[in-house]
């Protein structure tokens, strides 16, 4: 969504324009939902709704433009996701394990749809620590800058840079090992 | 947005390392704006109620969920109407005092002084022994002694005009409708203010539990509104009775105006007596 349009929506909502709340929900709920789901919230739909309800009811205390509103929204989403994870197992953890475990997959179509849904990426993120996972998700899904990510997780920018660096290194190793494990059977078959 | 610090995904896609490009492809599937076609999440009941209350047109965008009334949800974000409470709590009794007769005002003053002294005695007295009739009551319970005193004086006035004597035992009969309205307004204001404060002050970590809590608060607000309505209904009868008593008292005053002729006759007799008196005075020197 273009930032100027987001600025207009935030200004309209702050001025009491009821229509702007619905438009903000339409525009930003998919990314917030993707973040809380990838972060392991138990009920991503309900958690996303609570994030927006909290933001809308306290909008009079918010001061900033559309970009700042987006960062503020992810701050609320981050805290709610952390609380949701503390309360119990995440929404994606059990389904993704079931999907990626070939013994429990019902059909090839289900597996393909699950992979298209990003479950492979979610499983890949499971190798990260919670902080590394939050940083990567905020940077990729939230499209936040390093400074905005640091504000969301409440850490210095230098610490966020270090978390991102270690997370990327871990993910590179993971993807490389997966690629090797996939290529080896193909190489063996080709040699035959 | 194209620098490494600003856009991580774009930087990974530009990398010459195939592992980075594959990583970028995988992470890109997490974003709803990426290759994956996603539908938006479904709003829960609380958010749906809020959105519908803010803009009824939003109801078309969300699932129809039978929730609380939209006007109740709108009230959550509405500032409490304190000015309305001030008008009914202060100005209305003031107008009542202006319309009182002299005797009623005197009795009102005495009642206020008596009630104030009682309240001061009940609260332990004022430090320093000031003579100001200032009644300090706890603000949280919504009681207003000055309003109660006005209520008492109103009842006294009606009794005085109607029967010619004030019976203190009848003072407490029936609540003043305005005071009941004021209490109801204060209760509504307090609840609305509490709801707004709760919505504003709730910590981010605590908001998860607020949906059910807000529902209970809303129910209590409904109960308060119902109680206020019942109080209004009950006090309508008392107000009518007070009006009838005032009308009868006015009717009783009217015969006094009609008997001005009798007063004139009495005056004529007095004048006649006065006319006789000089004769008596004139007789005295003769007696001497």
PDB file of C-alpha atoms in Angstrom, chain B residues 58-244:
ATOM      1  CA  UNK B  58     -18.259  -2.020   7.183  1.00  0.00           C
ATOM      2  CA  UNK B  59     -20.900  -4.632   8.004  1.00  0.00           C
ATOM      3  CA  UNK B  60     -20.763  -5.660   4.380  1.00  0.00           C
ATOM      4  CA  UNK B  61     -17.063  -6.428   4.667  1.00  0.00           C
ATOM      5  CA  UNK B  62     -17.261  -8.663   7.697  1.00  0.00           C
ATOM      6  CA  UNK B  63     -19.290 -11.691   8.618  1.00  0.00           C
ATOM      7  CA  UNK B  64     -22.638 -10.948  10.183  1.00  0.00           C
ATOM      8  CA  UNK B  65     -22.089 -11.702  13.836  1.00  0.00           C
ATOM      9  CA  UNK B  66     -24.905 -11.142  16.325  1.00  0.00           C
ATOM     10  CA  UNK B  67     -23.137  -8.987  18.846  1.00  0.00           C
ATOM     11  CA  UNK B  68     -24.058  -6.183  21.203  1.00  0.00           C
ATOM     12  CA  UNK B  69     -25.923  -3.156  19.992  1.00  0.00           C
ATOM     13  CA  UNK B  70     -23.846  -0.796  17.842  1.00  0.00           C
ATOM     14  CA  UNK B  71     -24.777   2.254  19.903  1.00  0.00           C
ATOM     15  CA  UNK B  72     -23.288   0.599  22.969  1.00  0.00           C
ATOM     16  CA  UNK B  73     -20.014   0.057  21.152  1.00  0.00           C
ATOM     17  CA  UNK B  74     -19.938   3.641  19.968  1.00  0.00           C
ATOM     18  CA  UNK B  75     -20.333   4.739  23.548  1.00  0.00           C
ATOM     19  CA  UNK B  76     -16.982   3.165  24.373  1.00  0.00           C
ATOM     20  CA  UNK B  77     -15.094   5.802  22.474  1.00  0.00           C
ATOM     21  CA  UNK B  78     -17.364   8.718  23.214  1.00  0.00           C
ATOM     22  CA  UNK B  79     -16.279  11.309  25.761  1.00  0.00           C
ATOM     23  CA  UNK B  80     -18.484  11.370  28.806  1.00  0.00           C
ATOM     24  CA  UNK B  81     -21.011  14.254  28.780  1.00  0.00           C
ATOM     25  CA  UNK B  82     -19.946  15.963  31.998  1.00  0.00           C
ATOM     26  CA  UNK B  83     -21.633  19.238  31.057  1.00  0.00           C
ATOM     27  CA  UNK B  84     -25.067  17.611  31.077  1.00  0.00           C
ATOM     28  CA  UNK B  85     -24.465  16.333  34.579  1.00  0.00           C
ATOM     29  CA  UNK B  86     -23.390  19.798  35.795  1.00  0.00           C
ATOM     30  CA  UNK B  87     -26.527  21.408  34.391  1.00  0.00           C
ATOM     31  CA  UNK B  88     -28.924  18.984  36.035  1.00  0.00           C
ATOM     32  CA  UNK B  89     -26.971  18.825  39.289  1.00  0.00           C
ATOM     33  CA  UNK B  90     -26.465  22.527  39.975  1.00  0.00           C
ATOM     34  CA  UNK B  91     -28.633  24.744  37.820  1.00  0.00           C
ATOM     35  CA  UNK B  92     -31.926  22.962  38.348  1.00  0.00           C
ATOM     36  CA  UNK B  93     -31.864  23.235  42.168  1.00  0.00           C
ATOM     37  CA  UNK B  94     -30.785  26.866  41.806  1.00  0.00           C
ATOM     38  CA  UNK B  95     -33.865  27.631  39.725  1.00  0.00           C
ATOM     39  CA  UNK B  96     -35.971  25.907  42.307  1.00  0.00           C
ATOM     40  CA  UNK B  97     -34.570  28.166  45.000  1.00  0.00           C
ATOM     41  CA  UNK B  98     -35.317  31.247  42.916  1.00  0.00           C
ATOM     42  CA  UNK B  99     -38.945  30.250  42.611  1.00  0.00           C
ATOM     43  CA  UNK B 100     -39.389  29.755  46.355  1.00  0.00           C
ATOM     44  CA  UNK B 101     -41.227  32.091  48.604  1.00  0.00           C
ATOM     45  CA  UNK B 102     -39.528  34.009  51.385  1.00  0.00           C
ATOM     46  CA  UNK B 103     -40.655  31.616  54.079  1.00  0.00           C
ATOM     47  CA  UNK B 104     -39.507  28.663  52.032  1.00  0.00           C
ATOM     48  CA  UNK B 105     -36.111  30.283  51.490  1.00  0.00           C
ATOM     49  CA  UNK B 106     -35.756  30.836  55.220  1.00  0.00           C
ATOM     50  CA  UNK B 107     -36.665  27.245  55.887  1.00  0.00           C
ATOM     51  CA  UNK B 108     -34.308  26.145  53.141  1.00  0.00           C
ATOM     52  CA  UNK B 109     -31.475  28.016  54.804  1.00  0.00           C
ATOM     53  CA  UNK B 110     -32.288  26.481  58.122  1.00  0.00           C
ATOM     54  CA  UNK B 111     -32.508  23.037  56.558  1.00  0.00           C
ATOM     55  CA  UNK B 112     -29.196  23.453  54.769  1.00  0.00           C
ATOM     56  CA  UNK B 113     -27.559  24.593  57.976  1.00  0.00           C
ATOM     57  CA  UNK B 114     -29.091  21.718  59.905  1.00  0.00           C
ATOM     58  CA  UNK B 115     -28.161  19.142  57.270  1.00  0.00           C
ATOM     59  CA  UNK B 116     -24.682  20.596  56.933  1.00  0.00           C
ATOM     60  CA  UNK B 117     -24.126  20.490  60.646  1.00  0.00           C
ATOM     61  CA  UNK B 118     -25.295  16.900  60.696  1.00  0.00           C
ATOM     62  CA  UNK B 119     -23.010  15.980  57.830  1.00  0.00           C
ATOM     63  CA  UNK B 120     -20.065  17.723  59.448  1.00  0.00           C
ATOM     64  CA  UNK B 121     -20.767  15.929  62.686  1.00  0.00           C
ATOM     65  CA  UNK B 122     -21.021  12.649  60.810  1.00  0.00           C
ATOM     66  CA  UNK B 123     -17.709  13.201  59.004  1.00  0.00           C
ATOM     67  CA  UNK B 124     -15.870  14.220  62.123  1.00  0.00           C
ATOM     68  CA  UNK B 125     -16.153  17.967  61.854  1.00  0.00           C
ATOM     69  CA  UNK B 126     -14.190  20.604  59.984  1.00  0.00           C
ATOM     70  CA  UNK B 127     -10.695  21.417  61.182  1.00  0.00           C
ATOM     71  CA  UNK B 128     -10.323  24.930  62.569  1.00  0.00           C
ATOM     72  CA  UNK B 129     -13.990  25.420  63.284  1.00  0.00           C
ATOM     73  CA  UNK B 130     -14.859  27.493  60.246  1.00  0.00           C
ATOM     74  CA  UNK B 131     -18.439  28.654  60.051  1.00  0.00           C
ATOM     75  CA  UNK B 132     -18.756  28.137  56.316  1.00  0.00           C
ATOM     76  CA  UNK B 133     -21.548  25.778  55.469  1.00  0.00           C
ATOM     77  CA  UNK B 134     -19.431  23.596  53.248  1.00  0.00           C
ATOM     78  CA  UNK B 135     -20.355  19.964  53.274  1.00  0.00           C
ATOM     79  CA  UNK B 136     -17.617  17.622  52.228  1.00  0.00           C
ATOM     80  CA  UNK B 137     -18.802  14.211  51.142  1.00  0.00           C
ATOM     81  CA  UNK B 138     -16.949  11.380  49.478  1.00  0.00           C
ATOM     82  CA  UNK B 139     -17.121  12.074  45.746  1.00  0.00           C
ATOM     83  CA  UNK B 140     -16.982   8.435  44.734  1.00  0.00           C
ATOM     84  CA  UNK B 141     -20.343   7.393  46.126  1.00  0.00           C
ATOM     85  CA  UNK B 142     -22.229  10.004  44.107  1.00  0.00           C
ATOM     86  CA  UNK B 143     -24.082  11.469  47.111  1.00  0.00           C
ATOM     87  CA  UNK B 144     -24.650  15.216  47.059  1.00  0.00           C
ATOM     88  CA  UNK B 145     -25.717  16.657  50.337  1.00  0.00           C
ATOM     89  CA  UNK B 146     -26.644  19.996  48.845  1.00  0.00           C
ATOM     90  CA  UNK B 147     -29.004  18.277  46.447  1.00  0.00           C
ATOM     91  CA  UNK B 148     -30.496  16.325  49.316  1.00  0.00           C
ATOM     92  CA  UNK B 149     -31.063  19.513  51.209  1.00  0.00           C
ATOM     93  CA  UNK B 150     -32.843  20.961  48.217  1.00  0.00           C
ATOM     94  CA  UNK B 151     -34.953  17.891  48.101  1.00  0.00           C
ATOM     95  CA  UNK B 152     -35.859  18.318  51.729  1.00  0.00           C
ATOM     96  CA  UNK B 153     -36.734  21.966  51.309  1.00  0.00           C
ATOM     97  CA  UNK B 154     -38.978  21.187  48.353  1.00  0.00           C
ATOM     98  CA  UNK B 155     -40.913  18.719  50.369  1.00  0.00           C
ATOM     99  CA  UNK B 156     -41.160  21.173  53.244  1.00  0.00           C
ATOM    100  CA  UNK B 157     -42.446  23.882  50.969  1.00  0.00           C
ATOM    101  CA  UNK B 158     -45.191  21.696  49.620  1.00  0.00           C
ATOM    102  CA  UNK B 159     -46.241  20.628  53.082  1.00  0.00           C
ATOM    103  CA  UNK B 160     -46.126  24.170  54.384  1.00  0.00           C
ATOM    104  CA  UNK B 161     -48.216  25.666  51.639  1.00  0.00           C
ATOM    105  CA  UNK B 162     -50.683  22.848  51.604  1.00  0.00           C
ATOM    106  CA  UNK B 163     -51.289  22.227  55.277  1.00  0.00           C
ATOM    107  CA  UNK B 164     -49.803  25.267  56.891  1.00  0.00           C
ATOM    108  CA  UNK B 165     -47.214  23.331  58.909  1.00  0.00           C
ATOM    109  CA  UNK B 166     -44.065  21.445  58.096  1.00  0.00           C
ATOM    110  CA  UNK B 167     -43.788  17.902  59.318  1.00  0.00           C
ATOM    111  CA  UNK B 168     -40.246  16.775  59.467  1.00  0.00           C
ATOM    112  CA  UNK B 169     -41.364  13.168  59.460  1.00  0.00           C
ATOM    113  CA  UNK B 170     -42.688  13.636  55.943  1.00  0.00           C
ATOM    114  CA  UNK B 171     -39.494  15.154  54.625  1.00  0.00           C
ATOM    115  CA  UNK B 172     -38.005  11.916  53.454  1.00  0.00           C
ATOM    116  CA  UNK B 173     -41.087  10.747  51.616  1.00  0.00           C
ATOM    117  CA  UNK B 174     -40.361  10.229  47.931  1.00  0.00           C
ATOM    118  CA  UNK B 175     -37.162  11.010  46.081  1.00  0.00           C
ATOM    119  CA  UNK B 176     -36.676  14.179  44.130  1.00  0.00           C
ATOM    120  CA  UNK B 177     -36.936  13.320  40.430  1.00  0.00           C
ATOM    121  CA  UNK B 178     -34.116  15.656  39.503  1.00  0.00           C
ATOM    122  CA  UNK B 179     -31.848  14.123  42.080  1.00  0.00           C
ATOM    123  CA  UNK B 180     -32.604  10.649  40.837  1.00  0.00           C
ATOM    124  CA  UNK B 181     -31.847  11.784  37.325  1.00  0.00           C
ATOM    125  CA  UNK B 182     -28.623  13.270  38.543  1.00  0.00           C
ATOM    126  CA  UNK B 183     -27.634  10.073  40.249  1.00  0.00           C
ATOM    127  CA  UNK B 184     -28.457   8.111  37.130  1.00  0.00           C
ATOM    128  CA  UNK B 185     -26.430  10.526  35.020  1.00  0.00           C
ATOM    129  CA  UNK B 186     -23.539  10.290  37.406  1.00  0.00           C
ATOM    130  CA  UNK B 187     -23.707   6.518  37.325  1.00  0.00           C
ATOM    131  CA  UNK B 188     -23.703   6.537  33.539  1.00  0.00           C
ATOM    132  CA  UNK B 189     -20.911   9.037  33.430  1.00  0.00           C
ATOM    133  CA  UNK B 190     -18.844   7.063  35.889  1.00  0.00           C
ATOM    134  CA  UNK B 191     -19.329   3.865  33.955  1.00  0.00           C
ATOM    135  CA  UNK B 192     -18.581   5.496  30.624  1.00  0.00           C
ATOM    136  CA  UNK B 193     -15.538   7.165  32.016  1.00  0.00           C
ATOM    137  CA  UNK B 194     -14.385   3.908  33.509  1.00  0.00           C
ATOM    138  CA  UNK B 195     -14.847   2.156  30.200  1.00  0.00           C
ATOM    139  CA  UNK B 196     -12.945   4.802  28.315  1.00  0.00           C
ATOM    140  CA  UNK B 197     -10.209   4.822  30.884  1.00  0.00           C
ATOM    141  CA  UNK B 198     -10.059   1.041  30.826  1.00  0.00           C
ATOM    142  CA  UNK B 199      -9.808   1.044  27.050  1.00  0.00           C
ATOM    143  CA  UNK B 200      -7.079   3.658  27.111  1.00  0.00           C
ATOM    144  CA  UNK B 201      -5.084   2.433  30.028  1.00  0.00           C
ATOM    145  CA  UNK B 202      -5.093  -1.253  29.212  1.00  0.00           C
ATOM    146  CA  UNK B 203      -1.610  -2.546  28.795  1.00  0.00           C
ATOM    147  CA  UNK B 204      -0.769  -4.228  25.553  1.00  0.00           C
ATOM    148  CA  UNK B 205      -0.091  -7.461  27.340  1.00  0.00           C
ATOM    149  CA  UNK B 206      -3.443  -7.373  29.063  1.00  0.00           C
ATOM    150  CA  UNK B 207      -5.637  -6.642  26.081  1.00  0.00           C
ATOM    151  CA  UNK B 208      -6.161 -10.310  25.317  1.00  0.00           C
ATOM    152  CA  UNK B 209      -8.419 -10.685  28.322  1.00  0.00           C
ATOM    153  CA  UNK B 210     -10.302  -7.502  27.723  1.00  0.00           C
ATOM    154  CA  UNK B 211     -12.874  -8.859  25.304  1.00  0.00           C
ATOM    155  CA  UNK B 212     -14.714 -10.754  27.993  1.00  0.00           C
ATOM    156  CA  UNK B 213     -14.101  -8.074  30.575  1.00  0.00           C
ATOM    157  CA  UNK B 214     -15.488  -5.438  28.266  1.00  0.00           C
ATOM    158  CA  UNK B 215     -18.546  -7.555  27.727  1.00  0.00           C
ATOM    159  CA  UNK B 216     -19.167  -7.700  31.452  1.00  0.00           C
ATOM    160  CA  UNK B 217     -18.620  -3.970  31.725  1.00  0.00           C
ATOM    161  CA  UNK B 218     -21.099  -3.401  28.963  1.00  0.00           C
ATOM    162  CA  UNK B 219     -23.619  -5.536  30.771  1.00  0.00           C
ATOM    163  CA  UNK B 220     -23.179  -3.512  33.904  1.00  0.00           C
ATOM    164  CA  UNK B 221     -23.661  -0.363  31.889  1.00  0.00           C
ATOM    165  CA  UNK B 222     -26.885  -1.787  30.534  1.00  0.00           C
ATOM    166  CA  UNK B 223     -28.023  -2.576  34.034  1.00  0.00           C
ATOM    167  CA  UNK B 224     -27.249   0.940  35.131  1.00  0.00           C
ATOM    168  CA  UNK B 225     -29.199   2.372  32.243  1.00  0.00           C
ATOM    169  CA  UNK B 226     -32.144   0.147  33.069  1.00  0.00           C
ATOM    170  CA  UNK B 227     -32.009   1.159  36.711  1.00  0.00           C
ATOM    171  CA  UNK B 228     -31.919   4.787  35.693  1.00  0.00           C
ATOM    172  CA  UNK B 229     -34.966   4.298  33.492  1.00  0.00           C
ATOM    173  CA  UNK B 230     -36.806   2.562  36.302  1.00  0.00           C
ATOM    174  CA  UNK B 231     -35.893   5.386  38.652  1.00  0.00           C
ATOM    175  CA  UNK B 232     -37.193   7.901  36.123  1.00  0.00           C
ATOM    176  CA  UNK B 233     -40.460   6.019  35.845  1.00  0.00           C
ATOM    177  CA  UNK B 234     -40.867   5.773  39.580  1.00  0.00           C
ATOM    178  CA  UNK B 235     -40.119   9.407  40.172  1.00  0.00           C
ATOM    179  CA  UNK B 236     -42.587  10.572  37.546  1.00  0.00           C
ATOM    180  CA  UNK B 237     -45.384   9.796  39.947  1.00  0.00           C
ATOM    181  CA  UNK B 238     -43.683  11.693  42.740  1.00  0.00           C
ATOM    182  CA  UNK B 239     -43.177  14.661  40.465  1.00  0.00           C
ATOM    183  CA  UNK B 240     -46.836  14.677  39.477  1.00  0.00           C
ATOM    184  CA  UNK B 241     -47.887  14.519  43.091  1.00  0.00           C
ATOM    185  CA  UNK B 242     -45.631  17.445  43.922  1.00  0.00           C
ATOM    186  CA  UNK B 243     -47.113  19.442  41.063  1.00  0.00           C
ATOM    187  CA  UNK B 244     -50.628  18.651  42.225  1.00  0.00           C
TER     188      UNK B 244
END
